[in-house]
mmCIF file of C-alpha atoms and ligand atoms in Angstrom:
data_model
loop_
_atom_site.group_PDB
_atom_site.id
_atom_site.type_symbol
_atom_site.label_atom_id
_atom_site.label_comp_id
_atom_site.label_asym_id
_atom_site.label_seq_id
_atom_site.Cartn_x
_atom_site.Cartn_y
_atom_site.Cartn_z
ATOM 1 C CA UNK A 26 12.752 23.207 -34.058
ATOM 2 C CA UNK A 27 16.654 22.444 -33.161
ATOM 3 C CA UNK A 28 19.580 22.276 -35.194
ATOM 4 C CA UNK A 29 22.511 21.060 -33.752
ATOM 5 C CA UNK A 30 26.298 21.687 -36.000
ATOM 6 C CA UNK A 31 28.815 19.501 -35.813
ATOM 7 C CA UNK A 32 31.929 20.073 -36.858
ATOM 8 C CA UNK A 33 36.353 20.898 -36.802
ATOM 9 C CA UNK A 34 35.037 23.114 -38.785
ATOM 10 C CA UNK A 35 34.031 27.277 -37.220
ATOM 11 C CA UNK A 36 30.458 28.048 -36.951
ATOM 12 C CA UNK A 37 30.734 32.197 -37.444
ATOM 13 C CA UNK A 38 30.134 31.954 -40.818
ATOM 14 C CA UNK A 39 27.388 29.234 -40.896
ATOM 15 C CA UNK A 40 25.026 31.611 -38.294
ATOM 16 C CA UNK A 41 24.028 34.005 -40.948
ATOM 17 C CA UNK A 42 22.636 31.601 -44.364
ATOM 18 C CA UNK A 43 21.145 28.847 -41.860
ATOM 19 C CA UNK A 44 18.898 32.116 -40.084
ATOM 20 C CA UNK A 45 17.989 33.070 -43.562
ATOM 21 C CA UNK A 46 17.202 30.097 -44.685
ATOM 22 C CA UNK A 47 15.652 28.585 -41.855
ATOM 23 C CA UNK A 48 14.630 30.923 -40.041
ATOM 24 C CA UNK A 49 12.597 29.455 -37.908
ATOM 25 C CA UNK A 50 14.842 27.288 -35.811
ATOM 26 C CA UNK A 51 17.468 27.508 -33.384
ATOM 27 C CA UNK A 52 20.808 26.993 -34.422
ATOM 28 C CA UNK A 53 23.485 25.823 -31.666
ATOM 29 C CA UNK A 54 26.812 25.212 -32.243
ATOM 30 C CA UNK A 55 28.284 21.907 -30.873
ATOM 31 C CA UNK A 56 31.038 22.538 -27.804
ATOM 32 C CA UNK A 57 30.152 26.447 -28.265
ATOM 33 C CA UNK A 58 26.447 26.251 -26.954
ATOM 34 C CA UNK A 59 24.795 24.812 -24.543
ATOM 35 C CA UNK A 60 22.572 22.212 -25.712
ATOM 36 C CA UNK A 61 20.174 20.013 -24.101
ATOM 37 C CA UNK A 62 20.382 16.914 -26.901
ATOM 38 C CA UNK A 63 17.067 15.639 -25.994
ATOM 39 C CA UNK A 64 15.012 18.501 -27.974
ATOM 40 C CA UNK A 65 17.197 18.624 -31.230
ATOM 41 C CA UNK A 66 15.383 17.939 -34.468
ATOM 42 C CA UNK A 67 17.937 17.226 -36.579
ATOM 43 C CA UNK A 68 21.912 17.417 -37.259
ATOM 44 C CA UNK A 69 24.190 19.130 -39.300
ATOM 45 C CA UNK A 70 27.544 17.297 -38.645
ATOM 46 C CA UNK A 71 30.973 17.278 -40.904
ATOM 47 C CA UNK A 72 33.404 13.888 -38.916
ATOM 48 C CA UNK A 73 31.785 14.239 -35.417
ATOM 49 C CA UNK A 74 33.282 12.321 -32.872
ATOM 50 C CA UNK A 75 32.013 8.322 -33.005
ATOM 51 C CA UNK A 76 29.372 7.473 -30.483
ATOM 52 C CA UNK A 77 28.311 11.251 -30.941
ATOM 53 C CA UNK A 78 25.423 11.298 -32.708
ATOM 54 C CA UNK A 79 23.336 8.127 -30.565
ATOM 55 C CA UNK A 80 23.310 10.656 -28.128
ATOM 56 C CA UNK A 81 20.741 12.706 -29.640
ATOM 57 C CA UNK A 82 17.585 10.586 -29.038
ATOM 58 C CA UNK A 83 15.118 11.872 -31.079
ATOM 59 C CA UNK A 84 16.555 13.075 -34.151
ATOM 60 C CA UNK A 85 14.888 13.761 -37.347
ATOM 61 C CA UNK A 86 17.596 13.676 -39.508
ATOM 62 C CA UNK A 87 20.812 14.119 -39.831
ATOM 63 C CA UNK A 88 22.389 16.406 -43.278
ATOM 64 C CA UNK A 89 26.050 15.719 -44.182
ATOM 65 C CA UNK A 90 27.930 18.912 -44.313
ATOM 66 C CA UNK A 91 29.926 16.998 -47.773
ATOM 67 C CA UNK A 92 29.467 14.732 -49.828
ATOM 68 C CA UNK A 93 31.780 11.839 -48.926
ATOM 69 C CA UNK A 94 29.565 10.098 -46.367
ATOM 70 C CA UNK A 95 32.368 7.309 -45.177
ATOM 71 C CA UNK A 96 33.486 8.660 -41.708
ATOM 72 C CA UNK A 97 30.266 9.033 -40.669
ATOM 73 C CA UNK A 98 29.290 5.090 -41.846
ATOM 74 C CA UNK A 99 32.373 3.931 -39.679
ATOM 75 C CA UNK A 100 30.410 5.112 -36.583
ATOM 76 C CA UNK A 101 28.732 1.787 -35.941
ATOM 77 C CA UNK A 102 26.155 3.490 -33.116
ATOM 78 C CA UNK A 103 24.696 6.025 -35.812
ATOM 79 C CA UNK A 104 21.276 5.725 -36.078
ATOM 80 C CA UNK A 105 20.059 4.071 -38.469
ATOM 81 C CA UNK A 106 16.451 4.386 -38.619
ATOM 82 C CA UNK A 107 16.898 8.602 -38.490
ATOM 83 C CA UNK A 108 17.088 9.478 -42.493
ATOM 84 C CA UNK A 109 20.824 10.477 -43.203
ATOM 85 C CA UNK A 110 21.435 13.237 -46.372
ATOM 86 C CA UNK A 111 24.239 13.005 -48.059
ATOM 87 C CA UNK A 112 24.971 16.797 -49.220
ATOM 88 C CA UNK A 113 24.487 17.758 -52.873
ATOM 89 C CA UNK A 114 25.146 21.141 -54.078
ATOM 90 C CA UNK A 115 25.867 22.886 -57.297
ATOM 91 C CA UNK A 116 28.818 24.696 -55.943
ATOM 92 C CA UNK A 117 30.094 21.272 -54.648
ATOM 93 C CA UNK A 118 30.603 20.125 -57.994
ATOM 94 C CA UNK A 119 30.891 23.113 -59.581
ATOM 95 C CA UNK A 120 34.664 23.551 -57.442
ATOM 96 C CA UNK A 121 35.491 19.556 -58.445
ATOM 97 C CA UNK A 122 34.665 20.247 -62.305
ATOM 98 C CA UNK A 123 37.120 22.899 -62.039
ATOM 99 C CA UNK A 124 39.396 20.591 -59.784
ATOM 100 C CA UNK A 125 39.321 18.317 -62.440
ATOM 101 C CA UNK A 126 38.720 20.456 -64.941
ATOM 102 C CA UNK A 127 42.370 22.336 -63.925
ATOM 103 C CA UNK A 128 44.487 18.492 -64.062
ATOM 104 C CA UNK A 129 43.388 17.209 -67.567
ATOM 105 C CA UNK A 130 44.268 20.225 -69.189
ATOM 106 C CA UNK A 131 47.196 20.568 -67.431
ATOM 107 C CA UNK A 132 48.242 16.511 -67.965
ATOM 108 C CA UNK A 133 46.908 16.746 -71.478
ATOM 109 C CA UNK A 134 49.499 20.255 -71.807
ATOM 110 C CA UNK A 135 52.545 18.643 -70.457
ATOM 111 C CA UNK A 136 52.524 21.486 -68.086
ATOM 112 C CA UNK A 137 54.087 19.002 -65.380
ATOM 113 C CA UNK A 138 56.956 18.630 -68.367
ATOM 114 C CA UNK A 139 57.335 21.857 -68.332
ATOM 115 C CA UNK A 140 57.568 23.250 -65.468
ATOM 116 C CA UNK A 141 60.759 20.532 -65.068
ATOM 117 C CA UNK A 142 62.180 22.062 -68.069
ATOM 118 C CA UNK A 143 61.595 25.442 -66.292
ATOM 119 C CA UNK A 144 64.420 23.790 -63.185
ATOM 120 C CA UNK A 145 66.456 23.119 -65.539
ATOM 121 C CA UNK A 146 65.829 25.799 -68.178
ATOM 122 C CA UNK A 147 65.188 23.779 -70.974
ATOM 123 C CA UNK A 148 63.832 25.606 -73.976
ATOM 124 C CA UNK A 149 62.021 22.155 -75.583
ATOM 125 C CA UNK A 150 58.481 22.321 -77.167
ATOM 126 C CA UNK A 151 56.996 19.492 -77.431
ATOM 127 C CA UNK A 152 53.908 18.229 -79.681
ATOM 128 C CA UNK A 153 50.432 19.578 -78.760
ATOM 129 C CA UNK A 154 48.627 15.752 -78.307
ATOM 130 C CA UNK A 155 44.932 15.998 -79.708
ATOM 131 C CA UNK A 156 42.456 16.040 -77.582
ATOM 132 C CA UNK A 157 39.561 14.675 -79.222
ATOM 133 C CA UNK A 158 41.708 11.432 -79.649
ATOM 134 C CA UNK A 159 42.838 12.240 -75.324
ATOM 135 C CA UNK A 160 41.192 9.051 -73.310
ATOM 136 C CA UNK A 161 39.878 10.879 -70.363
ATOM 137 C CA UNK A 162 38.069 8.147 -68.128
ATOM 138 C CA UNK A 163 35.953 8.956 -65.177
ATOM 139 C CA UNK A 164 35.299 6.713 -62.424
ATOM 140 C CA UNK A 165 32.682 7.417 -60.512
ATOM 141 C CA UNK A 166 29.419 8.629 -62.460
ATOM 142 C CA UNK A 167 27.629 10.902 -59.590
ATOM 143 C CA UNK A 168 26.736 14.152 -59.186
ATOM 144 C CA UNK A 169 30.510 15.104 -59.895
ATOM 145 C CA UNK A 170 31.754 12.542 -62.261
ATOM 146 C CA UNK A 171 28.701 14.032 -64.693
ATOM 147 C CA UNK A 172 29.468 17.694 -63.951
ATOM 148 C CA UNK A 173 33.152 16.451 -65.242
ATOM 149 C CA UNK A 174 32.240 14.747 -67.944
ATOM 150 C CA UNK A 175 29.716 18.030 -69.279
ATOM 151 C CA UNK A 176 32.707 20.524 -68.776
ATOM 152 C CA UNK A 177 35.140 17.612 -70.568
ATOM 153 C CA UNK A 178 33.068 17.504 -73.243
ATOM 154 C CA UNK A 179 32.305 21.049 -73.743
ATOM 155 C CA UNK A 180 36.502 21.401 -74.091
ATOM 156 C CA UNK A 181 36.291 19.043 -77.179
ATOM 157 C CA UNK A 182 37.754 15.478 -75.051
ATOM 158 C CA UNK A 183 35.533 13.870 -76.862
ATOM 159 C CA UNK A 184 36.637 9.460 -76.290
ATOM 160 C CA UNK A 185 35.572 10.422 -72.819
ATOM 161 C CA UNK A 186 34.653 7.195 -70.625
ATOM 162 C CA UNK A 187 33.029 6.564 -67.009
ATOM 163 C CA UNK A 188 32.995 4.003 -65.127
ATOM 164 C CA UNK A 189 30.014 3.383 -61.851
ATOM 165 C CA UNK A 190 28.835 0.307 -60.812
ATOM 166 C CA UNK A 191 26.060 -0.126 -62.856
ATOM 167 C CA UNK A 192 25.945 1.379 -66.332
ATOM 168 C CA UNK A 193 24.425 5.246 -67.305
ATOM 169 C CA UNK A 194 23.956 6.244 -70.131
ATOM 170 C CA UNK A 195 25.464 9.895 -70.372
ATOM 171 C CA UNK A 196 25.445 11.491 -73.874
ATOM 172 C CA UNK A 197 28.978 11.040 -74.927
ATOM 173 C CA UNK A 198 30.340 8.840 -72.578
ATOM 174 C CA UNK A 199 31.117 5.170 -73.533
ATOM 175 C CA UNK A 200 29.777 3.192 -70.596
ATOM 176 C CA UNK A 201 31.892 0.903 -68.749
ATOM 177 C CA UNK A 202 30.785 -1.094 -65.919
ATOM 178 C CA UNK A 203 30.174 -3.291 -63.186
ATOM 179 C CA UNK A 204 33.497 -5.934 -61.708
ATOM 180 C CA UNK A 205 33.961 -6.812 -65.326
ATOM 181 C CA UNK A 206 33.918 -4.003 -66.720
ATOM 182 C CA UNK A 207 36.446 -2.248 -64.629
ATOM 183 C CA UNK A 208 39.664 -3.660 -66.200
ATOM 184 C CA UNK A 209 38.362 -2.874 -69.726
ATOM 185 C CA UNK A 210 37.586 0.390 -68.569
ATOM 186 C CA UNK A 211 41.012 0.771 -66.887
ATOM 187 C CA UNK A 212 42.605 -0.307 -70.011
ATOM 188 C CA UNK A 213 41.942 2.646 -72.012
ATOM 189 C CA UNK A 214 42.327 5.343 -69.837
ATOM 190 C CA UNK A 215 45.526 8.106 -70.665
ATOM 191 C CA UNK A 216 43.654 10.388 -68.047
ATOM 192 C CA UNK A 217 41.871 8.738 -64.682
ATOM 193 C CA UNK A 218 40.019 11.006 -62.388
ATOM 194 C CA UNK A 219 38.570 9.120 -58.988
ATOM 195 C CA UNK A 220 35.644 10.524 -57.981
ATOM 196 C CA UNK A 221 34.503 6.922 -56.357
ATOM 197 C CA UNK A 222 32.593 7.123 -52.817
ATOM 198 C CA UNK A 223 34.243 5.680 -50.244
ATOM 199 C CA UNK A 224 32.741 1.995 -49.535
ATOM 200 C CA UNK A 225 33.511 -1.739 -48.232
ATOM 201 C CA UNK A 226 33.509 -2.093 -52.131
ATOM 202 C CA UNK A 227 35.617 0.073 -53.507
ATOM 203 C CA UNK A 228 38.271 0.076 -50.508
ATOM 204 C CA UNK A 229 41.713 -0.291 -52.092
ATOM 205 C CA UNK A 230 40.542 -0.309 -55.917
ATOM 206 C CA UNK A 231 42.927 1.010 -57.110
ATOM 207 C CA UNK A 232 46.102 -1.157 -56.477
ATOM 208 C CA UNK A 233 49.027 -2.617 -58.288
ATOM 209 C CA UNK A 234 47.150 -5.245 -60.234
ATOM 210 C CA UNK A 235 44.521 -2.986 -61.596
ATOM 211 C CA UNK A 236 47.468 0.380 -61.753
ATOM 212 C CA UNK A 237 49.309 -2.712 -64.159
ATOM 213 C CA UNK A 238 45.766 -1.781 -66.656
ATOM 214 C CA UNK A 239 46.173 1.812 -66.778
ATOM 215 C CA UNK A 240 48.168 2.363 -70.258
ATOM 216 C CA UNK A 241 52.012 3.402 -70.008
ATOM 217 C CA UNK A 242 52.757 6.449 -68.890
ATOM 218 C CA UNK A 243 48.878 7.463 -67.287
ATOM 219 C CA UNK A 244 48.319 9.762 -65.095
ATOM 220 C CA UNK A 245 45.334 9.928 -62.381
ATOM 221 C CA UNK A 246 43.734 12.647 -60.777
ATOM 222 C CA UNK A 247 42.496 11.076 -57.043
ATOM 223 C CA UNK A 248 39.267 13.569 -55.175
ATOM 224 C CA UNK A 249 37.475 10.788 -54.132
ATOM 225 C CA UNK A 250 38.952 9.163 -51.298
ATOM 226 C CA UNK A 251 42.117 8.305 -49.857
ATOM 227 C CA UNK A 252 41.144 4.432 -49.299
ATOM 228 C CA UNK A 253 40.561 4.153 -52.728
ATOM 229 C CA UNK A 254 44.018 3.399 -53.113
ATOM 230 C CA UNK A 255 46.869 1.338 -52.065
ATOM 231 C CA UNK A 256 49.373 3.605 -51.218
ATOM 232 C CA UNK A 257 52.722 1.751 -51.742
ATOM 233 C CA UNK A 258 51.048 0.646 -55.116
ATOM 234 C CA UNK A 259 50.998 3.642 -56.816
ATOM 235 C CA UNK A 260 54.042 5.076 -55.847
ATOM 236 C CA UNK A 261 55.997 1.716 -57.469
ATOM 237 C CA UNK A 262 53.568 2.353 -60.086
ATOM 238 C CA UNK A 263 54.882 6.399 -60.277
ATOM 239 C CA UNK A 264 58.536 5.457 -59.712
ATOM 240 C CA UNK A 265 58.789 2.549 -61.910
ATOM 241 C CA UNK A 266 57.271 5.267 -64.826
ATOM 242 C CA UNK A 267 54.604 3.225 -65.250
ATOM 243 C CA UNK A 268 51.742 6.162 -64.233
ATOM 244 C CA UNK A 269 53.203 9.448 -65.403
ATOM 245 C CA UNK A 270 51.883 11.942 -62.868
ATOM 246 C CA UNK A 271 49.201 11.636 -60.589
ATOM 247 C CA UNK A 272 47.668 14.576 -58.942
ATOM 248 C CA UNK A 273 46.212 14.299 -54.926
ATOM 249 C CA UNK A 274 44.050 15.594 -52.801
ATOM 250 C CA UNK A 275 42.650 12.735 -51.145
ATOM 251 C CA UNK A 276 44.976 10.532 -48.476
ATOM 252 C CA UNK A 277 44.469 7.353 -46.040
ATOM 253 C CA UNK A 278 45.436 9.845 -43.011
ATOM 254 C CA UNK A 279 44.422 12.875 -43.968
ATOM 255 C CA UNK A 280 46.315 15.890 -42.739
ATOM 256 C CA UNK A 281 49.284 13.925 -44.949
ATOM 257 C CA UNK A 282 51.418 12.602 -42.606
ATOM 258 C CA UNK A 283 55.363 14.819 -42.587
ATOM 259 C CA UNK A 284 56.965 12.407 -43.652
ATOM 260 C CA UNK A 285 54.793 10.566 -46.042
ATOM 261 C CA UNK A 286 57.044 10.083 -49.699
ATOM 262 C CA UNK A 287 53.866 11.430 -51.317
ATOM 263 C CA UNK A 288 55.433 15.579 -50.709
ATOM 264 C CA UNK A 289 58.614 14.939 -52.061
ATOM 265 C CA UNK A 290 58.381 13.627 -55.270
ATOM 266 C CA UNK A 291 58.345 14.480 -58.512
ATOM 267 C CA UNK A 292 55.369 13.566 -60.201
ATOM 268 C CA UNK A 293 53.175 13.872 -57.294
ATOM 269 C CA UNK A 294 51.251 16.792 -56.878
ATOM 270 C CA UNK A 295 49.999 17.168 -53.548
ATOM 271 C CA UNK A 296 47.004 18.706 -52.383
ATOM 272 C CA UNK A 297 45.338 19.036 -48.771
ATOM 273 C CA UNK A 298 42.231 18.178 -49.469
ATOM 274 C CA UNK A 299 40.890 21.551 -51.110
ATOM 275 C CA UNK A 300 38.709 19.940 -54.443
ATOM 276 C CA UNK A 301 35.861 21.580 -53.863
ATOM 277 C CA UNK A 302 34.839 23.346 -50.390
ATOM 278 C CA UNK A 303 31.090 22.961 -48.703
ATOM 279 C CA UNK A 304 30.492 26.684 -48.798
ATOM 280 C CA UNK A 305 27.873 27.653 -46.451
ATOM 281 C CA UNK A 306 25.437 30.162 -48.617
ATOM 282 C CA UNK A 307 24.464 27.708 -51.127
ATOM 283 C CA UNK A 308 24.473 24.663 -48.606
ATOM 284 C CA UNK A 309 21.811 25.982 -46.181
ATOM 285 C CA UNK A 310 19.544 25.946 -49.175
ATOM 286 C CA UNK A 311 20.592 22.705 -49.437
ATOM 287 C CA UNK A 312 19.368 22.100 -45.885
ATOM 288 C CA UNK A 313 16.706 24.297 -45.749
ATOM 289 C CA UNK A 314 14.961 22.037 -49.011
ATOM 290 C CA UNK A 315 16.037 18.552 -47.337
ATOM 291 C CA UNK A 316 14.142 19.884 -43.616
ATOM 292 C CA UNK A 317 11.535 21.235 -45.550
ATOM 293 C CA UNK A 318 10.949 18.169 -47.060
ATOM 294 C CA UNK A 319 11.389 15.761 -44.487
ATOM 295 C CA UNK A 320 9.134 18.437 -41.933
ATOM 296 C CA UNK A 321 6.845 16.851 -44.945
ATOM 297 C CA UNK A 322 7.054 13.707 -44.254
ATOM 298 C CA UNK A 323 8.639 13.004 -48.019
ATOM 299 C CA UNK A 324 11.726 11.506 -48.373
ATOM 300 C CA UNK A 325 14.411 14.328 -49.306
ATOM 301 C CA UNK A 326 17.147 14.145 -52.266
ATOM 302 C CA UNK A 327 19.740 12.224 -51.621
ATOM 303 C CA UNK A 328 18.628 10.575 -48.781
ATOM 304 C CA UNK A 329 21.764 7.426 -47.625
ATOM 305 C CA UNK A 330 21.958 4.405 -48.919
ATOM 306 C CA UNK A 331 22.996 1.980 -45.719
ATOM 307 C CA UNK A 332 24.019 -0.826 -47.234
ATOM 308 C CA UNK A 333 25.866 1.081 -50.170
ATOM 309 C CA UNK A 334 27.377 2.743 -48.509
ATOM 310 C CA UNK A 335 26.375 6.524 -49.994
HETATM 311 C C1 LIG B 423 34.251 16.777 -49.126
HETATM 312 O O1 LIG B 423 35.491 16.009 -49.368
HETATM 313 C C2 LIG B 423 32.876 15.975 -49.107
HETATM 314 O O2 LIG B 423 33.372 14.610 -49.134
HETATM 315 O O3 LIG B 423 31.968 16.395 -49.890
#
């Protein structure tokens, strides 16, 4: 079996974990090793150049080395008959849970206010908001959103809600769904966590109209995709104070351009797409499991539905 690794990231940390988990495979690094494209069975990819995957004529599977497949699906030459699998990994989920819980606590406990106070040498105490009553909403209740819900419930955030395309029955999470459910959901989110995939249906979902539905002084954390947000509209809402602060890990253009307003805004926290990073060791186990399923003619977990876009 022959596997090609195509990613802007370094292949070196992957070599050993892949050999351990898929000892029967020869793994080649695109751009490094010499490769006969017709001999490759599986491609492990992160943001391959558009058109590249179409050159591998005998692929049995494409495995995305991240949760979001939006970049891949923009490649109109992507072979549609080849199963495409996205990465769902406990480590990826726990990384995201850490990131989201961090910002929920940060905003819930006014740490953004105290950071400002420190710079001005101000000693003023503010009442702690009631954790049970703090209304946190999760936009997107897939694997990552459910992981966050679970952790937040354990911390006592009992006024938790979630929005998804179709209703989800999750203990402790008030479920909103579909287009009709979006505005009622947003109206009651004091802290909004965005974890939706970027698809044709979610492009620009957070815009002037929808942001206006959030309560005055709401907080936003986006670790889904930059394309969910209309930046000019979010900037206007942050400038007016309608949105008190935002923590953003993903952007319409990455890296975030030097002259982008977000960098300098006092109420914006920018991180460089690090909310959750793929780790070679845990991912290699999932990749091995996926390849075994495909080799056995079984449907692997987390097969991408091309029509839904995730
Ligand atoms: C990262 O953004 C991912 O899709 O896993």
